[in-house]
């Protein structure tokens, strides 16, 4: 069952990437509309959780759920904003590469604080995953040496915040397996909306002063992508919370990240008619090997 739920989670993240990319294509160097997008999709997802809870016997918000859900929501938005800031200040491939390393934080913290065991095969697998991420994000030429301290700060900040957000989810479900999933999600989304709103006000004022055009909200590039993102991200969140108490962190987060990456690559090859390079084929093969090793 956990494997099936993991598969659903990966498909949901993949679909979310497609709609988020559709929204991103409407941006003209603007950042604050991303916060609007976050507010809308998290708001829709949060309302959905609330209605489901309301008509399925009610909800109960324990102090632990409120505390951990708040922490996860804040960390998630801060990590996302740090990532966007890093992409704005430095090379995209290197920024994404460093950001992707967040997958090592939940397994390390789960080993230290939750006493989860790790096999030699799983260690090899996570090293292969890091290699796949590196190969998939590295460009053909040599990157210039980056001396922007703020870029480094933002990249490392995104890794720590997103890694901690994922570990907090794991920690919550380790203590309360299968309980208060909707409540945890609602609390995290509320805090995410609040933090995203603050960023939206600050960044909008800043960009308007710099002479940027006012972003126009359209159904095709904003409303529909936001609603679809809410549906699939909400589903993925439930899947992750379900598996958080059933799968070790070293399997759950790296495999989810890698599988989503591989699915995106395959989508590009099969439907967008992108020509696979030797590097692409190598990434796919190493990815398959890593997923197999995770089971031993």
Short mmCIF file of C-alpha atoms in Angstrom, two decimals:
data_model
loop_
_atom_site.label_atom_id
_atom_site.label_comp_id
_atom_site.label_asym_id
_atom_site.label_seq_id
_atom_site.Cartn_x
_atom_site.Cartn_y
_atom_site.Cartn_z
CA UNK A 1 0.00 0.00 0.00
CA UNK A 2 2.81 2.42 0.88
CA UNK A 3 4.40 1.87 -2.54
CA UNK A 4 1.11 2.67 -4.30
CA UNK A 5 0.66 5.82 -2.20
CA UNK A 6 4.25 6.82 -3.00
CA UNK A 7 3.50 6.40 -6.70
CA UNK A 8 0.39 8.59 -6.43
CA UNK A 9 2.46 11.21 -4.59
CA UNK A 10 5.07 11.29 -7.36
CA UNK A 11 2.40 11.66 -10.06
CA UNK A 12 0.81 14.51 -8.11
CA UNK A 13 4.13 16.35 -7.76
CA UNK A 14 4.78 15.84 -11.46
CA UNK A 15 1.38 17.33 -12.41
CA UNK A 16 1.96 20.20 -9.99
CA UNK A 17 5.27 20.95 -11.73
CA UNK A 18 3.50 21.17 -15.09
CA UNK A 19 0.91 23.68 -13.85
CA UNK A 20 3.45 25.69 -11.86
CA UNK A 21 5.59 25.94 -14.98
CA UNK A 22 2.54 27.12 -16.93
CA UNK A 23 2.00 29.87 -14.37
CA UNK A 24 5.72 30.77 -14.36
CA UNK A 25 5.62 31.28 -18.12
CA UNK A 26 3.33 34.30 -17.57
CA UNK A 27 5.85 36.10 -15.37
CA UNK A 28 8.02 38.87 -16.79
CA UNK A 29 10.82 38.96 -14.28
CA UNK A 30 8.32 39.51 -11.45
CA UNK A 31 8.46 37.71 -8.12
CA UNK A 32 5.49 38.93 -6.08
CA UNK A 33 2.89 37.13 -8.31
CA UNK A 34 4.49 33.89 -7.11
CA UNK A 35 3.33 34.80 -3.62
CA UNK A 36 -0.18 35.45 -4.94
CA UNK A 37 -0.07 32.02 -6.55
CA UNK A 38 1.07 30.42 -3.27
CA UNK A 39 -1.69 32.18 -1.34
CA UNK A 40 -4.40 31.02 -3.76
CA UNK A 41 -3.39 27.37 -4.11
CA UNK A 42 -2.73 26.94 -0.39
CA UNK A 43 -6.01 28.68 0.39
CA UNK A 44 -7.96 26.38 -1.93
CA UNK A 45 -6.21 23.30 -0.54
CA UNK A 46 -6.79 24.44 3.03
CA UNK A 47 -10.52 25.02 2.40
CA UNK A 48 -10.70 21.56 0.82
CA UNK A 49 -9.15 19.94 3.90
CA UNK A 50 -11.51 21.90 6.16
CA UNK A 51 -14.63 20.80 4.24
CA UNK A 52 -13.50 17.17 4.20
CA UNK A 53 -12.87 17.30 7.94
CA UNK A 54 -16.16 19.08 8.61
CA UNK A 55 -18.22 16.43 6.82
CA UNK A 56 -16.24 13.43 8.07
CA UNK A 57 -16.78 13.66 11.80
CA UNK A 58 -15.10 16.93 12.70
CA UNK A 59 -11.50 17.82 13.51
CA UNK A 60 -9.27 18.07 16.54
CA UNK A 61 -6.29 20.42 16.71
CA UNK A 62 -3.89 19.25 19.40
CA UNK A 63 -1.17 21.56 20.69
CA UNK A 64 1.51 19.41 19.03
CA UNK A 65 -0.24 19.60 15.65
CA UNK A 66 -0.60 23.38 15.90
CA UNK A 67 3.05 23.82 16.88
CA UNK A 68 4.55 21.45 14.31
CA UNK A 69 2.14 22.48 11.53
CA UNK A 70 3.03 26.13 12.11
CA UNK A 71 6.75 25.37 12.04
CA UNK A 72 6.42 23.34 8.82
CA UNK A 73 4.37 26.04 7.09
CA UNK A 74 6.82 28.79 7.98
CA UNK A 75 9.86 26.73 6.98
CA UNK A 76 8.27 25.70 3.68
CA UNK A 77 7.51 29.26 2.54
CA UNK A 78 10.87 30.61 3.73
CA UNK A 79 12.60 27.80 1.84
CA UNK A 80 10.62 28.54 -1.31
CA UNK A 81 11.39 32.25 -1.12
CA UNK A 82 15.09 31.55 -0.49
CA UNK A 83 15.10 29.33 -3.58
CA UNK A 84 13.54 32.06 -5.73
CA UNK A 85 16.01 34.58 -4.37
CA UNK A 86 18.90 32.25 -5.15
CA UNK A 87 17.69 31.73 -8.72
CA UNK A 88 17.47 35.50 -9.16
CA UNK A 89 21.05 36.08 -7.96
CA UNK A 90 22.96 33.13 -9.38
CA UNK A 91 23.03 30.44 -12.10
CA UNK A 92 19.83 28.41 -12.30
CA UNK A 93 21.47 24.99 -12.62
CA UNK A 94 23.77 25.45 -9.63
CA UNK A 95 20.95 26.90 -7.52
CA UNK A 96 18.64 23.95 -8.25
CA UNK A 97 21.52 21.53 -7.69
CA UNK A 98 22.26 22.87 -4.21
CA UNK A 99 18.57 23.13 -3.35
CA UNK A 100 18.02 19.48 -4.28
CA UNK A 101 20.40 18.47 -1.51
CA UNK A 102 17.59 19.06 0.99
CA UNK A 103 16.78 15.37 0.59
CA UNK A 104 19.70 14.40 2.85
CA UNK A 105 18.43 16.42 5.85
CA UNK A 106 15.31 14.36 6.78
CA UNK A 107 17.19 11.01 6.76
CA UNK A 108 20.05 12.43 8.84
CA UNK A 109 17.69 13.98 11.39
CA UNK A 110 15.48 10.88 11.45
CA UNK A 111 18.56 8.80 12.24
CA UNK A 112 19.65 11.18 15.02
CA UNK A 113 16.29 11.90 16.66
CA UNK A 114 13.97 9.07 15.59
CA UNK A 115 16.59 6.30 15.62
CA UNK A 116 15.77 5.07 12.13
CA UNK A 117 18.23 2.55 10.77
CA UNK A 118 19.94 2.86 7.41
CA UNK A 119 21.32 -0.02 5.33
CA UNK A 120 24.49 0.04 3.25
CA UNK A 121 22.41 -0.34 0.09
CA UNK A 122 20.36 2.72 1.01
CA UNK A 123 23.51 4.76 1.60
CA UNK A 124 24.74 3.76 -1.87
CA UNK A 125 21.31 4.60 -3.27
CA UNK A 126 21.24 8.11 -1.81
CA UNK A 127 24.76 8.73 -3.17
CA UNK A 128 23.49 7.66 -6.61
CA UNK A 129 20.54 10.02 -6.24
CA UNK A 130 22.92 12.90 -5.48
CA UNK A 131 24.91 11.97 -8.60
CA UNK A 132 21.70 11.94 -10.69
CA UNK A 133 20.68 15.36 -9.36
CA UNK A 134 24.16 16.70 -10.10
CA UNK A 135 24.21 15.34 -13.64
CA UNK A 136 20.68 16.50 -14.42
CA UNK A 137 21.37 20.06 -13.27
CA UNK A 138 24.95 20.55 -14.44
CA UNK A 139 25.46 22.51 -17.63
CA UNK A 140 27.72 21.67 -20.50
CA UNK A 141 30.20 24.44 -19.75
CA UNK A 142 32.13 25.42 -16.68
CA UNK A 143 30.34 27.59 -14.18
CA UNK A 144 32.04 30.73 -13.02
CA UNK A 145 33.22 30.84 -9.45
CA UNK A 146 30.40 32.37 -7.43
CA UNK A 147 31.49 34.91 -4.84
CA UNK A 148 28.06 36.32 -4.00
CA UNK A 149 27.69 35.61 -0.30
CA UNK A 150 23.95 36.32 -0.41
CA UNK A 151 23.53 33.70 -3.14
CA UNK A 152 25.24 31.11 -0.96
CA UNK A 153 23.19 32.17 2.05
CA UNK A 154 19.93 31.87 0.10
CA UNK A 155 20.82 28.47 -1.39
CA UNK A 156 21.86 26.99 1.94
CA UNK A 157 18.82 28.57 3.58
CA UNK A 158 16.50 26.90 1.07
CA UNK A 159 18.11 23.51 1.74
CA UNK A 160 17.82 23.85 5.53
CA UNK A 161 14.25 25.20 5.52
CA UNK A 162 12.79 22.65 3.09
CA UNK A 163 14.73 19.82 4.74
CA UNK A 164 13.43 20.82 8.17
CA UNK A 165 9.88 21.19 6.85
CA UNK A 166 9.97 17.61 5.58
CA UNK A 167 11.49 16.30 8.81
CA UNK A 168 8.82 18.07 10.90
CA UNK A 169 6.17 16.18 8.90
CA UNK A 170 8.00 12.93 9.61
CA UNK A 171 8.33 13.81 13.30
CA UNK A 172 4.62 14.63 13.61
CA UNK A 173 3.52 11.34 12.12
CA UNK A 174 6.07 9.37 14.12
CA UNK A 175 4.44 10.66 17.30
CA UNK A 176 0.86 10.66 15.98
CA UNK A 177 0.76 7.98 13.24
CA UNK A 178 -2.23 8.47 10.97
CA UNK A 179 -3.76 11.12 13.25
CA UNK A 180 -4.65 14.78 12.62
CA UNK A 181 -3.43 14.76 9.02
CA UNK A 182 -6.03 17.28 7.85
CA UNK A 183 -5.45 19.47 10.89
CA UNK A 184 -1.69 19.49 10.42
CA UNK A 185 -2.11 20.45 6.76
CA UNK A 186 -4.58 23.25 7.52
CA UNK A 187 -2.29 24.80 10.13
CA UNK A 188 0.75 24.63 7.84
CA UNK A 189 -1.20 26.21 4.97
CA UNK A 190 -2.52 29.02 7.18
CA UNK A 191 1.01 29.96 8.20
CA UNK A 192 2.19 29.58 4.62
CA UNK A 193 -0.51 32.00 3.45
CA UNK A 194 0.40 34.55 6.14
CA UNK A 195 4.14 34.49 5.34
CA UNK A 196 3.50 34.53 1.58
CA UNK A 197 1.18 37.52 2.09
CA UNK A 198 3.90 39.47 3.91
CA UNK A 199 6.38 38.74 1.12
CA UNK A 200 3.79 39.72 -1.50
CA UNK A 201 3.27 43.18 0.05
CA UNK A 202 6.99 43.90 0.41
CA UNK A 203 8.01 42.58 -3.01
CA UNK A 204 5.08 44.17 -4.84
CA UNK A 205 5.91 47.63 -3.46
CA UNK A 206 9.56 47.12 -4.33
CA UNK A 207 8.86 45.97 -7.90
CA UNK A 208 6.33 48.74 -8.55
CA UNK A 209 8.96 51.31 -7.52
CA UNK A 210 11.40 49.70 -9.97
CA UNK A 211 8.91 50.23 -12.80
CA UNK A 212 7.62 46.68 -13.30
CA UNK A 213 4.26 46.23 -14.98
CA UNK A 214 1.33 45.25 -12.81
CA UNK A 215 0.74 41.49 -13.06
CA UNK A 216 -2.52 40.58 -14.75
CA UNK A 217 -4.36 37.59 -13.33
CA UNK A 218 -5.88 35.39 -16.05
CA UNK A 219 -7.83 32.14 -15.92
CA UNK A 220 -5.44 30.32 -18.27
CA UNK A 221 -2.14 31.20 -16.60
CA UNK A 222 -3.16 31.82 -12.97
CA UNK A 223 -6.60 30.64 -11.82
CA UNK A 224 -6.69 27.19 -13.45
CA UNK A 225 -3.01 26.39 -12.65
CA UNK A 226 -3.56 27.51 -9.02
CA UNK A 227 -6.67 25.33 -8.60
CA UNK A 228 -5.00 22.30 -10.21
CA UNK A 229 -1.89 22.83 -8.09
CA UNK A 230 -4.07 22.94 -4.99
CA UNK A 231 -5.72 19.64 -5.91
CA UNK A 232 -2.56 17.70 -6.67
CA UNK A 233 -0.38 19.30 -3.96
CA UNK A 234 -3.12 18.64 -1.43
CA UNK A 235 -3.26 15.02 -2.51
CA UNK A 236 0.54 14.72 -2.43
CA UNK A 237 0.60 16.19 1.07
CA UNK A 238 -1.86 13.55 2.31
CA UNK A 239 0.22 10.82 0.65
CA UNK A 240 3.41 12.07 2.31
CA UNK A 241 1.75 12.26 5.71
CA UNK A 242 0.37 8.75 5.23
CA UNK A 243 3.78 7.35 4.34
CA UNK A 244 5.67 9.40 6.96
CA UNK A 245 4.73 6.87 9.65
CA UNK A 246 5.24 3.86 7.37
CA UNK A 247 8.43 4.48 5.38
CA UNK A 248 11.86 5.50 6.66
CA UNK A 249 12.93 9.04 5.78
CA UNK A 250 15.85 7.79 3.66
CA UNK A 251 13.35 6.04 1.37
CA UNK A 252 10.43 8.46 1.41
CA UNK A 253 12.01 11.81 0.50
CA UNK A 254 14.91 10.87 -1.82
CA UNK A 255 12.78 8.41 -3.81
CA UNK A 256 9.96 10.93 -4.15
CA UNK A 257 12.34 13.62 -5.41
CA UNK A 258 14.17 11.27 -7.77
CA UNK A 259 11.01 9.66 -9.17
CA UNK A 260 9.45 13.07 -9.87
CA UNK A 261 12.63 14.12 -11.66
CA UNK A 262 12.68 10.94 -13.75
CA UNK A 263 8.99 11.28 -14.64
CA UNK A 264 9.60 14.86 -15.76
CA UNK A 265 12.50 13.74 -17.95
CA UNK A 266 10.43 10.96 -19.52
CA UNK A 267 7.57 13.41 -20.14
CA UNK A 268 9.97 15.69 -21.98
CA UNK A 269 11.22 12.83 -24.15
CA UNK A 270 7.88 11.19 -24.92
CA UNK A 271 5.50 14.15 -25.21
CA UNK A 272 7.65 17.23 -25.79
CA UNK A 273 9.84 15.33 -28.27
CA UNK A 274 13.05 16.35 -26.51
CA UNK A 275 16.08 14.45 -27.78
CA UNK A 276 17.61 12.33 -24.97
CA UNK A 277 21.34 12.87 -24.50
CA UNK A 278 23.84 10.40 -23.07
CA UNK A 279 23.62 12.31 -19.80
CA UNK A 280 19.82 11.94 -19.76
CA UNK A 281 19.99 8.19 -20.38
CA UNK A 282 22.68 7.84 -17.69
CA UNK A 283 20.48 9.70 -15.20
CA UNK A 284 17.52 7.44 -15.94
CA UNK A 285 19.56 4.25 -15.53
CA UNK A 286 21.24 5.46 -12.33
CA UNK A 287 17.84 6.51 -11.03
CA UNK A 288 16.38 3.06 -11.60
CA UNK A 289 19.38 1.50 -9.85
CA UNK A 290 18.98 3.85 -6.88
CA UNK A 291 15.27 3.05 -6.46
CA UNK A 292 16.03 -0.69 -6.58
CA UNK A 293 18.81 -0.35 -3.97
CA UNK A 294 16.48 1.58 -1.64
CA UNK A 295 14.57 -1.66 -1.07
CA UNK A 296 17.54 -3.57 0.38
#
